[in-house]
PDB file of C-alpha atoms in Angstrom:
ATOM      1  CA  MET A  23      60.604 -18.591 -87.360  1.00 42.00           C
ATOM      2  CA  SER A  24      59.692 -16.413 -90.950  1.00 60.00           C
ATOM      3  CA  THR A  25      57.567 -13.399 -90.523  1.00 84.00           C
ATOM      4  CA  THR A  26      53.948 -14.034 -90.160  1.00 93.00           C
ATOM      5  CA  VAL A  27      52.923 -11.023 -92.056  1.00 97.00           C
ATOM      6  CA  PHE A  28      53.327  -9.970 -96.064  1.00 98.00           C
ATOM      7  CA  ARG A  29      52.459  -6.720 -97.869  1.00 98.00           C
ATOM      8  CA  ILE A  30      50.631  -7.613-100.977  1.00 98.00           C
ATOM      9  CA  GLY A  31      51.685  -5.193-103.633  1.00 98.00           C
ATOM     10  CA  GLY A  32      53.727  -3.667-100.995  1.00 97.00           C
ATOM     11  CA  ASP A  33      51.220  -1.963 -99.043  1.00 98.00           C
ATOM     12  CA  LEU A  34      48.208  -4.633 -98.285  1.00 98.00           C
ATOM     13  CA  GLU A  35      49.253  -6.114 -94.886  1.00 98.00           C
ATOM     14  CA  VAL A  36      47.806  -9.413 -94.527  1.00 98.00           C
ATOM     15  CA  ARG A  37      48.732 -12.505 -92.077  1.00 98.00           C
ATOM     16  CA  ARG A  38      50.250 -15.036 -94.541  1.00 98.00           C
ATOM     17  CA  LEU A  39      48.424 -17.910 -93.529  1.00 98.00           C
ATOM     18  CA  GLY A  40      45.124 -17.244 -94.907  1.00 98.00           C
ATOM     19  CA  PHE A  41      42.043 -19.396 -95.598  1.00 98.00           C
ATOM     20  CA  GLY A  42      40.696 -20.823 -98.730  1.00 98.00           C
ATOM     21  CA  ALA A  43      36.729 -20.693 -98.974  1.00 97.00           C
ATOM     22  CA  MET A  44      36.514 -23.139-101.977  1.00 95.00           C
ATOM     23  CA  HIS A  45      35.195 -26.026 -99.775  1.00 94.00           C
ATOM     24  CA  LEU A  46      32.297 -24.456 -97.992  1.00 95.00           C
ATOM     25  CA  PRO A  47      28.921 -25.495 -98.985  1.00 85.00           C
ATOM     26  CA  THR A  48      27.009 -22.759-100.636  1.00 81.00           C
ATOM     27  CA  ASP A  49      23.745 -24.326-100.683  1.00 74.00           C
ATOM     28  CA  PRO A  50      21.325 -21.144-100.484  1.00 64.00           C
ATOM     29  CA  GLY A  51      18.795 -22.612 -98.036  1.00 75.00           C
ATOM     30  CA  PRO A  52      19.080 -22.760 -94.422  1.00 83.00           C
ATOM     31  CA  GLY A  53      20.257 -25.706 -92.665  1.00 88.00           C
ATOM     32  CA  PRO A  54      23.137 -26.982 -90.395  1.00 91.00           C
ATOM     33  CA  ASP A  55      25.514 -27.241 -93.322  1.00 92.00           C
ATOM     34  CA  ARG A  56      24.741 -23.473 -93.983  1.00 93.00           C
ATOM     35  CA  GLU A  57      25.048 -22.566 -90.566  1.00 94.00           C
ATOM     36  CA  ASN A  58      28.375 -24.714 -90.034  1.00 95.00           C
ATOM     37  CA  ALA A  59      29.803 -22.933 -93.345  1.00 96.00           C
ATOM     38  CA  LEU A  60      29.103 -19.228 -91.820  1.00 96.00           C
ATOM     39  CA  ALA A  61      30.857 -20.629 -88.274  1.00 97.00           C
ATOM     40  CA  VAL A  62      33.896 -21.661 -90.277  1.00 98.00           C
ATOM     41  CA  ALA A  63      34.380 -18.314 -91.728  1.00 98.00           C
ATOM     42  CA  ARG A  64      33.769 -16.284 -88.862  1.00 98.00           C
ATOM     43  CA  ARG A  65      36.070 -18.590 -86.721  1.00 98.00           C
ATOM     44  CA  ALA A  66      38.577 -17.996 -89.137  1.00 98.00           C
ATOM     45  CA  VAL A  67      38.638 -14.274 -88.600  1.00 98.00           C
ATOM     46  CA  GLU A  68      38.336 -14.608 -84.849  1.00 98.00           C
ATOM     47  CA  LEU A  69      41.499 -16.581 -85.044  1.00 98.00           C
ATOM     48  CA  GLY A  70      43.345 -13.734 -86.823  1.00 98.00           C
ATOM     49  CA  VAL A  71      43.016 -14.756 -90.616  1.00 98.00           C
ATOM     50  CA  THR A  72      42.984 -11.534 -92.470  1.00 98.00           C
ATOM     51  CA  LEU A  73      43.336 -13.040 -96.113  1.00 98.00           C
ATOM     52  CA  ILE A  74      40.250 -14.913 -97.470  1.00 98.00           C
ATOM     53  CA  ASP A  75      40.113 -16.394-100.852  1.00 98.00           C
ATOM     54  CA  THR A  76      37.015 -16.908-103.002  1.00 98.00           C
ATOM     55  CA  ALA A  77      36.000 -16.639-106.688  1.00 98.00           C
ATOM     56  CA  TYR A  78      32.904 -16.555-108.869  1.00 97.00           C
ATOM     57  CA  MET A  79      33.080 -20.042-109.914  1.00 95.00           C
ATOM     58  CA  TYR A  80      33.037 -21.216-106.296  1.00 95.00           C
ATOM     59  CA  GLY A  81      29.199 -21.842-106.429  1.00 93.00           C
ATOM     60  CA  TRP A  82      29.060 -19.459-109.282  1.00 94.00           C
ATOM     61  CA  GLY A  83      28.928 -16.527-106.823  1.00 95.00           C
ATOM     62  CA  ALA A  84      27.325 -17.980-103.927  1.00 95.00           C
ATOM     63  CA  ASN A  85      30.437 -18.487-102.098  1.00 96.00           C
ATOM     64  CA  GLU A  86      30.922 -14.860-102.510  1.00 97.00           C
ATOM     65  CA  GLU A  87      27.311 -14.293-100.936  1.00 96.00           C
ATOM     66  CA  LEU A  88      28.109 -16.728 -98.078  1.00 96.00           C
ATOM     67  CA  LEU A  89      31.668 -14.761 -96.985  1.00 98.00           C
ATOM     68  CA  ALA A  90      29.582 -11.680 -97.221  1.00 98.00           C
ATOM     69  CA  GLU A  91      26.637 -12.983 -95.091  1.00 96.00           C
ATOM     70  CA  ALA A  92      29.094 -14.439 -92.589  1.00 97.00           C
ATOM     71  CA  LEU A  93      31.416 -11.290 -92.212  1.00 98.00           C
ATOM     72  CA  HIS A  94      29.838  -7.944 -93.507  1.00 98.00           C
ATOM     73  CA  PRO A  95      30.569  -5.577 -92.427  1.00 98.00           C
ATOM     74  CA  TYR A  96      34.182  -7.056 -92.663  1.00 98.00           C
ATOM     75  CA  PRO A  97      36.453  -6.339 -89.803  1.00 97.00           C
ATOM     76  CA  ASP A  98      39.220  -3.917 -90.224  1.00 97.00           C
ATOM     77  CA  GLY A  99      42.035  -5.426 -91.922  1.00 97.00           C
ATOM     78  CA  VAL A 100      40.042  -8.736 -93.243  1.00 98.00           C
ATOM     79  CA  HIS A 101      40.288  -8.758 -97.060  1.00 98.00           C
ATOM     80  CA  VAL A 102      38.372 -11.154 -99.167  1.00 98.00           C
ATOM     81  CA  THR A 103      40.070 -11.720-102.491  1.00 98.00           C
ATOM     82  CA  THR A 104      38.118 -13.291-105.244  1.00 98.00           C
ATOM     83  CA  LYS A 105      38.757 -14.410-108.906  1.00 98.00           C
ATOM     84  CA  VAL A 106      37.063 -13.757-112.176  1.00 98.00           C
ATOM     85  CA  GLY A 107      37.642 -14.994-115.956  1.00 98.00           C
ATOM     86  CA  ILE A 108      35.636 -18.374-115.406  1.00 97.00           C
ATOM     87  CA  ALA A 109      32.227 -18.727-116.722  1.00 95.00           C
ATOM     88  CA  ARG A 110      29.836 -21.855-117.255  1.00 90.00           C
ATOM     89  CA  ALA A 111      29.629 -23.040-120.778  1.00 81.00           C
ATOM     90  CA  VAL A 112      25.997 -23.157-122.194  1.00 76.00           C
ATOM     91  CA  PRO A 113      24.182 -25.795-122.114  1.00 76.00           C
ATOM     92  CA  SER A 114      26.682 -28.181-120.682  1.00 78.00           C
ATOM     93  CA  GLY A 115      27.320 -26.311-117.603  1.00 78.00           C
ATOM     94  CA  GLU A 116      30.984 -26.883-117.362  1.00 87.00           C
ATOM     95  CA  TRP A 117      33.679 -24.073-116.572  1.00 91.00           C
ATOM     96  CA  MET A 118      35.459 -22.487-119.617  1.00 94.00           C
ATOM     97  CA  GLN A 119      37.753 -19.591-119.365  1.00 96.00           C
ATOM     98  CA  ASP A 120      35.938 -16.017-120.435  1.00 97.00           C
ATOM     99  CA  GLY A 121      38.613 -13.135-120.322  1.00 98.00           C
ATOM    100  CA  ARG A 122      36.487 -10.879-122.916  1.00 98.00           C
ATOM    101  CA  PRO A 123      36.583  -7.384-121.552  1.00 98.00           C
ATOM    102  CA  ALA A 124      32.696  -7.074-121.008  1.00 98.00           C
ATOM    103  CA  ALA A 125      32.626 -10.347-119.265  1.00 98.00           C
ATOM    104  CA  LEU A 126      35.172  -9.553-116.948  1.00 98.00           C
ATOM    105  CA  ARG A 127      33.845  -6.049-116.174  1.00 98.00           C
ATOM    106  CA  GLU A 128      30.335  -7.692-115.658  1.00 98.00           C
ATOM    107  CA  GLN A 129      31.814 -10.401-113.404  1.00 98.00           C
ATOM    108  CA  VAL A 130      33.862  -7.505-111.123  1.00 98.00           C
ATOM    109  CA  GLU A 131      30.644  -5.614-110.845  1.00 98.00           C
ATOM    110  CA  GLN A 132      28.518  -8.703-109.531  1.00 98.00           C
ATOM    111  CA  ALA A 133      31.190  -9.317-107.053  1.00 98.00           C
ATOM    112  CA  LEU A 134      31.339  -6.101-105.544  1.00 98.00           C
ATOM    113  CA  ARG A 135      27.375  -6.511-105.176  1.00 98.00           C
ATOM    114  CA  ARG A 136      27.955 -10.075-103.725  1.00 98.00           C
ATOM    115  CA  LEU A 137      30.704  -8.869-101.379  1.00 98.00           C
ATOM    116  CA  ARG A 138      28.960  -6.038-100.266  1.00 98.00           C
ATOM    117  CA  VAL A 139      32.049  -3.585-101.159  1.00 98.00           C
ATOM    118  CA  GLU A 140      32.746  -0.749-103.277  1.00 98.00           C
ATOM    119  CA  ARG A 141      36.463  -2.000-103.986  1.00 98.00           C
ATOM    120  CA  ILE A 142      38.191  -5.260-104.039  1.00 98.00           C
ATOM    121  CA  GLU A 143      41.452  -4.842-102.792  1.00 98.00           C
ATOM    122  CA  LEU A 144      42.919  -7.809-104.355  1.00 98.00           C
ATOM    123  CA  LEU A 145      41.281  -9.199-107.564  1.00 98.00           C
ATOM    124  CA  GLN A 146      42.739 -12.314-109.390  1.00 98.00           C
ATOM    125  CA  LEU A 147      42.490 -13.426-112.982  1.00 98.00           C
ATOM    126  CA  HIS A 148      41.145 -17.012-112.218  1.00 98.00           C
ATOM    127  CA  ARG A 149      42.492 -18.223-115.787  1.00 97.00           C
ATOM    128  CA  LEU A 150      44.061 -16.537-118.838  1.00 98.00           C
ATOM    129  CA  ASP A 151      41.565 -16.968-121.862  1.00 98.00           C
ATOM    130  CA  PRO A 152      43.516 -18.344-124.789  1.00 97.00           C
ATOM    131  CA  LYS A 153      40.404 -16.773-127.036  1.00 97.00           C
ATOM    132  CA  THR A 154      41.258 -13.275-126.060  1.00 98.00           C
ATOM    133  CA  PRO A 155      44.287 -11.321-126.533  1.00 98.00           C
ATOM    134  CA  LEU A 156      46.144 -10.956-123.182  1.00 98.00           C
ATOM    135  CA  ALA A 157      46.411  -7.006-123.567  1.00 98.00           C
ATOM    136  CA  ASP A 158      42.441  -7.045-123.806  1.00 98.00           C
ATOM    137  CA  GLN A 159      42.326  -9.285-120.466  1.00 98.00           C
ATOM    138  CA  ILE A 160      44.949  -7.407-118.357  1.00 98.00           C
ATOM    139  CA  GLY A 161      44.317  -4.001-119.769  1.00 98.00           C
ATOM    140  CA  THR A 162      40.510  -4.305-118.620  1.00 98.00           C
ATOM    141  CA  LEU A 163      41.635  -5.405-115.262  1.00 98.00           C
ATOM    142  CA  ARG A 164      44.425  -2.052-115.415  1.00 98.00           C
ATOM    143  CA  ASP A 165      40.959  -0.056-116.307  1.00 98.00           C
ATOM    144  CA  LEU A 166      39.245  -1.175-113.280  1.00 98.00           C
ATOM    145  CA  ARG A 167      41.923  -0.615-111.023  1.00 98.00           C
ATOM    146  CA  ALA A 168      42.040   2.984-112.494  1.00 98.00           C
ATOM    147  CA  GLU A 169      38.510   3.586-111.670  1.00 98.00           C
ATOM    148  CA  GLY A 170      38.746   2.592-107.967  1.00 98.00           C
ATOM    149  CA  LYS A 171      36.805  -0.845-108.126  1.00 98.00           C
ATOM    150  CA  ILE A 172      39.921  -3.028-107.599  1.00 98.00           C
ATOM    151  CA  GLY A 173      43.079  -2.343-105.564  1.00 98.00           C
ATOM    152  CA  ARG A 174      45.619  -4.870-106.820  1.00 98.00           C
ATOM    153  CA  ILE A 175      45.870  -7.338-109.704  1.00 98.00           C
ATOM    154  CA  GLY A 176      46.571 -11.097-109.512  1.00 98.00           C
ATOM    155  CA  LEU A 177      47.148 -13.851-111.860  1.00 98.00           C
ATOM    156  CA  SER A 178      46.207 -17.658-111.168  1.00 98.00           C
ATOM    157  CA  GLU A 179      47.887 -20.941-112.815  1.00 97.00           C
ATOM    158  CA  VAL A 180      50.679 -18.826-114.912  1.00 98.00           C
ATOM    159  CA  THR A 181      53.717 -19.605-116.286  1.00 98.00           C
ATOM    160  CA  VAL A 182      56.906 -17.466-115.901  1.00 98.00           C
ATOM    161  CA  GLY A 183      56.394 -16.149-119.257  1.00 98.00           C
ATOM    162  CA  GLU A 184      53.033 -15.273-118.771  1.00 98.00           C
ATOM    163  CA  LEU A 185      53.452 -13.592-115.626  1.00 98.00           C
ATOM    164  CA  ALA A 186      56.268 -11.375-117.347  1.00 98.00           C
ATOM    165  CA  ALA A 187      53.942 -10.630-120.524  1.00 98.00           C
ATOM    166  CA  ALA A 188      51.098  -9.623-117.993  1.00 98.00           C
ATOM    167  CA  ARG A 189      53.796  -7.448-116.035  1.00 98.00           C
ATOM    168  CA  GLU A 190      54.544  -5.313-119.231  1.00 98.00           C
ATOM    169  CA  ILE A 191      51.016  -4.266-118.979  1.00 98.00           C
ATOM    170  CA  VAL A 192      50.260  -3.814-115.490  1.00 98.00           C
ATOM    171  CA  ASP A 193      51.610  -4.232-111.911  1.00 98.00           C
ATOM    172  CA  ILE A 194      50.978  -7.656-110.654  1.00 98.00           C
ATOM    173  CA  ALA A 195      50.570  -8.017-107.045  1.00 98.00           C
ATOM    174  CA  SER A 196      49.811 -12.172-106.511  1.00 98.00           C
ATOM    175  CA  VAL A 197      50.259 -15.186-108.439  1.00 98.00           C
ATOM    176  CA  GLN A 198      47.951 -18.190-107.361  1.00 98.00           C
ATOM    177  CA  ASN A 199      49.211 -21.508-108.648  1.00 98.00           C
ATOM    178  CA  ARG A 200      49.075 -25.031-107.733  1.00 96.00           C
ATOM    179  CA  TYR A 201      51.920 -26.104-105.379  1.00 96.00           C
ATOM    180  CA  ASN A 202      53.121 -28.053-102.061  1.00 95.00           C
ATOM    181  CA  LEU A 203      55.604 -30.160-100.529  1.00 94.00           C
ATOM    182  CA  LEU A 204      54.575 -32.998-102.937  1.00 92.00           C
ATOM    183  CA  ASP A 205      54.132 -30.674-106.355  1.00 93.00           C
ATOM    184  CA  ARG A 206      56.446 -28.471-106.732  1.00 94.00           C
ATOM    185  CA  GLY A 207      55.849 -27.770-110.897  1.00 94.00           C
ATOM    186  CA  HIS A 208      55.739 -24.243-110.470  1.00 97.00           C
ATOM    187  CA  GLU A 209      58.840 -23.753-108.748  1.00 97.00           C
ATOM    188  CA  PRO A 210      60.191 -21.285-111.540  1.00 98.00           C
ATOM    189  CA  VAL A 211      57.007 -19.215-110.967  1.00 98.00           C
ATOM    190  CA  LEU A 212      57.782 -18.982-107.197  1.00 98.00           C
ATOM    191  CA  ALA A 213      61.268 -17.928-107.840  1.00 98.00           C
ATOM    192  CA  ALA A 214      59.927 -15.460-110.263  1.00 98.00           C
ATOM    193  CA  CYS A 215      57.522 -14.021-107.613  1.00 98.00           C
ATOM    194  CA  GLU A 216      60.253 -13.916-104.685  1.00 98.00           C
ATOM    195  CA  ALA A 217      62.681 -12.055-107.078  1.00 98.00           C
ATOM    196  CA  ALA A 218      59.932  -9.240-107.909  1.00 98.00           C
ATOM    197  CA  GLY A 219      58.335  -9.181-104.417  1.00 98.00           C
ATOM    198  CA  ILE A 220      55.083 -10.805-105.748  1.00 98.00           C
ATOM    199  CA  ALA A 221      52.779 -12.812-103.405  1.00 98.00           C
ATOM    200  CA  PHE A 222      52.407 -16.408-104.422  1.00 98.00           C
ATOM    201  CA  LEU A 223      49.455 -18.033-102.996  1.00 98.00           C
ATOM    202  CA  PRO A 224      49.655 -21.869-103.228  1.00 97.00           C
ATOM    203  CA  TRP A 225      46.615 -23.834-103.851  1.00 94.00           C
ATOM    204  CA  ALA A 226      46.213 -27.531-103.020  1.00 91.00           C
ATOM    205  CA  THR A 227      48.596 -26.729-100.006  1.00 92.00           C
ATOM    206  CA  VAL A 228      48.278 -30.155 -98.287  1.00 85.00           C
ATOM    207  CA  ALA A 229      48.373 -32.106-101.808  1.00 71.00           C
ATOM    208  CA  TRP A 230      44.554 -32.864-101.066  1.00 58.00           C
ATOM    209  CA  GLY A 231      45.736 -35.057 -97.860  1.00 64.00           C
ATOM    210  CA  ARG A 232      48.369 -36.968 -99.454  1.00 70.00           C
ATOM    211  CA  SER A 233      51.139 -35.533 -97.531  1.00 65.00           C
ATOM    212  CA  GLY A 234      50.052 -37.661 -94.534  1.00 65.00           C
ATOM    213  CA  ALA A 235      50.250 -40.803 -96.335  1.00 72.00           C
ATOM    214  CA  THR A 236      54.134 -40.043 -97.116  1.00 86.00           C
ATOM    215  CA  ALA A 237      56.500 -41.666 -94.853  1.00 90.00           C
ATOM    216  CA  GLU A 238      58.975 -39.068 -94.372  1.00 93.00           C
ATOM    217  CA  VAL A 239      56.338 -36.193 -93.718  1.00 94.00           C
ATOM    218  CA  ALA A 240      54.536 -38.760 -91.185  1.00 93.00           C
ATOM    219  CA  ALA A 241      58.118 -39.145 -89.543  1.00 95.00           C
ATOM    220  CA  VAL A 242      58.820 -35.317 -89.307  1.00 96.00           C
ATOM    221  CA  ALA A 243      55.232 -34.823 -87.631  1.00 96.00           C
ATOM    222  CA  ALA A 244      55.889 -37.532 -84.945  1.00 96.00           C
ATOM    223  CA  GLU A 245      59.025 -35.788 -84.351  1.00 97.00           C
ATOM    224  CA  ALA A 246      57.796 -32.388 -83.987  1.00 97.00           C
ATOM    225  CA  GLY A 247      54.754 -33.356 -82.137  1.00 97.00           C
ATOM    226  CA  ALA A 248      52.433 -31.933 -85.100  1.00 97.00           C
ATOM    227  CA  THR A 249      49.940 -33.261 -87.689  1.00 95.00           C
ATOM    228  CA  PRO A 250      51.239 -34.071 -91.380  1.00 94.00           C
ATOM    229  CA  THR A 251      49.111 -31.148 -92.312  1.00 95.00           C
ATOM    230  CA  GLN A 252      50.815 -28.972 -90.068  1.00 96.00           C
ATOM    231  CA  VAL A 253      54.105 -30.014 -91.549  1.00 96.00           C
ATOM    232  CA  ALA A 254      53.180 -29.525 -95.013  1.00 96.00           C
ATOM    233  CA  LEU A 255      52.001 -25.982 -94.036  1.00 97.00           C
ATOM    234  CA  ALA A 256      55.086 -24.753 -92.110  1.00 97.00           C
ATOM    235  CA  TRP A 257      57.126 -26.176 -94.994  1.00 97.00           C
ATOM    236  CA  LEU A 258      55.601 -23.901 -97.405  1.00 97.00           C
ATOM    237  CA  LEU A 259      55.888 -20.856 -94.625  1.00 97.00           C
ATOM    238  CA  GLY A 260      59.667 -21.417 -94.253  1.00 97.00           C
ATOM    239  CA  ARG A 261      59.754 -21.961 -98.390  1.00 97.00           C
ATOM    240  CA  SER A 262      59.908 -18.240 -98.964  1.00 97.00           C
ATOM    241  CA  PRO A 263      58.700 -15.015 -97.463  1.00 97.00           C
ATOM    242  CA  VAL A 264      56.336 -14.389-100.422  1.00 98.00           C
ATOM    243  CA  VAL A 265      54.310 -17.495 -99.952  1.00 98.00           C
ATOM    244  CA  LEU A 266      50.927 -16.966 -98.413  1.00 98.00           C
ATOM    245  CA  PRO A 267      49.039 -20.437 -98.206  1.00 98.00           C
ATOM    246  CA  ILE A 268      45.476 -20.647 -98.299  1.00 97.00           C
ATOM    247  CA  PRO A 269      44.376 -23.985 -96.837  1.00 96.00           C
ATOM    248  CA  GLY A 270      40.649 -24.716 -97.093  1.00 95.00           C
ATOM    249  CA  THR A 271      38.369 -26.923 -95.024  1.00 95.00           C
ATOM    250  CA  SER A 272      34.731 -26.810 -94.148  1.00 95.00           C
ATOM    251  CA  ARG A 273      35.407 -27.913 -90.675  1.00 96.00           C
ATOM    252  CA  ILE A 274      36.405 -25.719 -87.805  1.00 98.00           C
ATOM    253  CA  ALA A 275      38.727 -28.453 -86.117  1.00 97.00           C
ATOM    254  CA  HIS A 276      40.598 -28.611 -89.372  1.00 96.00           C
ATOM    255  CA  LEU A 277      40.742 -24.955 -89.608  1.00 98.00           C
ATOM    256  CA  GLU A 278      42.083 -24.839 -85.999  1.00 98.00           C
ATOM    257  CA  GLU A 279      44.601 -27.384 -86.990  1.00 97.00           C
ATOM    258  CA  ASN A 280      45.551 -25.537 -90.139  1.00 97.00           C
ATOM    259  CA  LEU A 281      46.471 -22.231 -88.198  1.00 98.00           C
ATOM    260  CA  ALA A 282      48.469 -23.704 -85.461  1.00 97.00           C
ATOM    261  CA  ALA A 283      50.827 -24.754 -88.180  1.00 97.00           C
ATOM    262  CA  GLU A 284      52.102 -21.151 -87.865  1.00 96.00           C
ATOM    263  CA  GLY A 285      53.672 -21.778 -84.624  1.00 96.00           C
ATOM    264  CA  LEU A 286      55.611 -24.917 -85.833  1.00 97.00           C
ATOM    265  CA  THR A 287      59.321 -24.356 -86.448  1.00 96.00           C
ATOM    266  CA  LEU A 288      60.861 -27.136 -88.445  1.00 97.00           C
ATOM    267  CA  THR A 289      64.574 -27.993 -87.760  1.00 97.00           C
ATOM    268  CA  GLY A 290      67.216 -27.437 -90.470  1.00 97.00           C
ATOM    269  CA  ALA A 291      67.755 -31.046 -90.795  1.00 97.00           C
ATOM    270  CA  GLN A 292      63.825 -31.638 -90.963  1.00 97.00           C
ATOM    271  CA  ARG A 293      63.490 -29.207 -93.772  1.00 97.00           C
ATOM    272  CA  LEU A 294      66.345 -30.960 -95.745  1.00 95.00           C
ATOM    273  CA  ARG A 295      64.530 -34.212 -95.600  1.00 95.00           C
ATOM    274  CA  LEU A 296      61.220 -32.690 -96.655  1.00 95.00           C
ATOM    275  CA  ASP A 297      62.895 -30.680 -99.317  1.00 95.00           C
ATOM    276  CA  ARG A 298      64.025 -34.037-100.903  1.00 93.00           C
ATOM    277  CA  LEU A 299      60.394 -35.114-101.714  1.00 91.00           C
ATOM    278  CA  SER A 300      58.809 -34.032-104.481  1.00 74.00           C
ATOM    279  CA  GLY A 301      55.655 -35.281-106.292  1.00 54.00           C
ATOM    280  CA  GLY A 302      54.843 -33.318-109.647  1.00 46.00           C
ATOM    281  CA  GLY A 303      51.514 -35.039-109.953  1.00 44.00           C
ATOM    282  CA  SER A 304      48.563 -33.434-112.001  1.00 42.00           C
ATOM    283  CA  ALA A 305      45.218 -31.992-110.766  1.00 42.00           C
ATOM    284  CA  LEU A 306      43.062 -34.772-109.353  1.00 37.00           C
ATOM    285  CA  PRO A 307      39.637 -34.570-111.411  1.00 34.00           C
ATOM    286  CA  GLY A 308      37.150 -31.961-110.324  1.00 39.00           C
ATOM    287  CA  GLU A 309      40.122 -30.209-108.283  1.00 47.00           C
ATOM    288  CA  GLN A 310      40.267 -26.383-109.194  1.00 56.00           C
ATOM    289  CA  ALA A 311      41.251 -23.484-107.427  1.00 68.00           C
TER     290      ALA A 311
END
């Protein structure tokens, strides 16, 4: 079985199988949905999750506030990584990239306040902004790191070339790209991360549930006495030691199912059958991470 921990940036030790908070409802009002969301976040930590992924875009800060309500003061070793660089367009309300230095600084300051921390151990740029020079975007995060407001810098949805260009400006500790058993379009980026020891956080880890509809995945799951979701996650964990899956859910039963995938060992023959699968589809409408 592959190791269950990874040191992001060489020193921030986390459990490789994390939790993506994107699907937790962020309605600020009290009620059963919010209580359930709080319970899911707390259960993740109870089960040993140490890396929780969120973003300003998830509820425009409400997801960060939810996690702080559920978990603050954070147990030792638990880290919430968040993402900045996305803003709401006015008046449409649609999202857009915003990597202007002032905007990034403001989003980081607000994230610190919402998460109730003085330093964000891993801060990721949600999307590169084509309207802002890369040096200004990455340079701003570098400056914030020097000021002690963030510990490590990551990127999301980048190419090999963009990753290389960013690394000329500052050390990059993580990359968060869409990648799963059926969608391996970012294989070259994963290879670059593995070569450099950079954490690779795949999102859409189970292909939005489509893995279970694939006959080969279903067959392997039946052989292994596991669910298709667990097979998809076990495949990711075995794919490379730098892969840190962050499956998301709003249900405790699914959370427990996901985390149990860490104990599933696929045989070499099963992995070979799964390796032959490939999707490569684009994101579904409304799916962003």
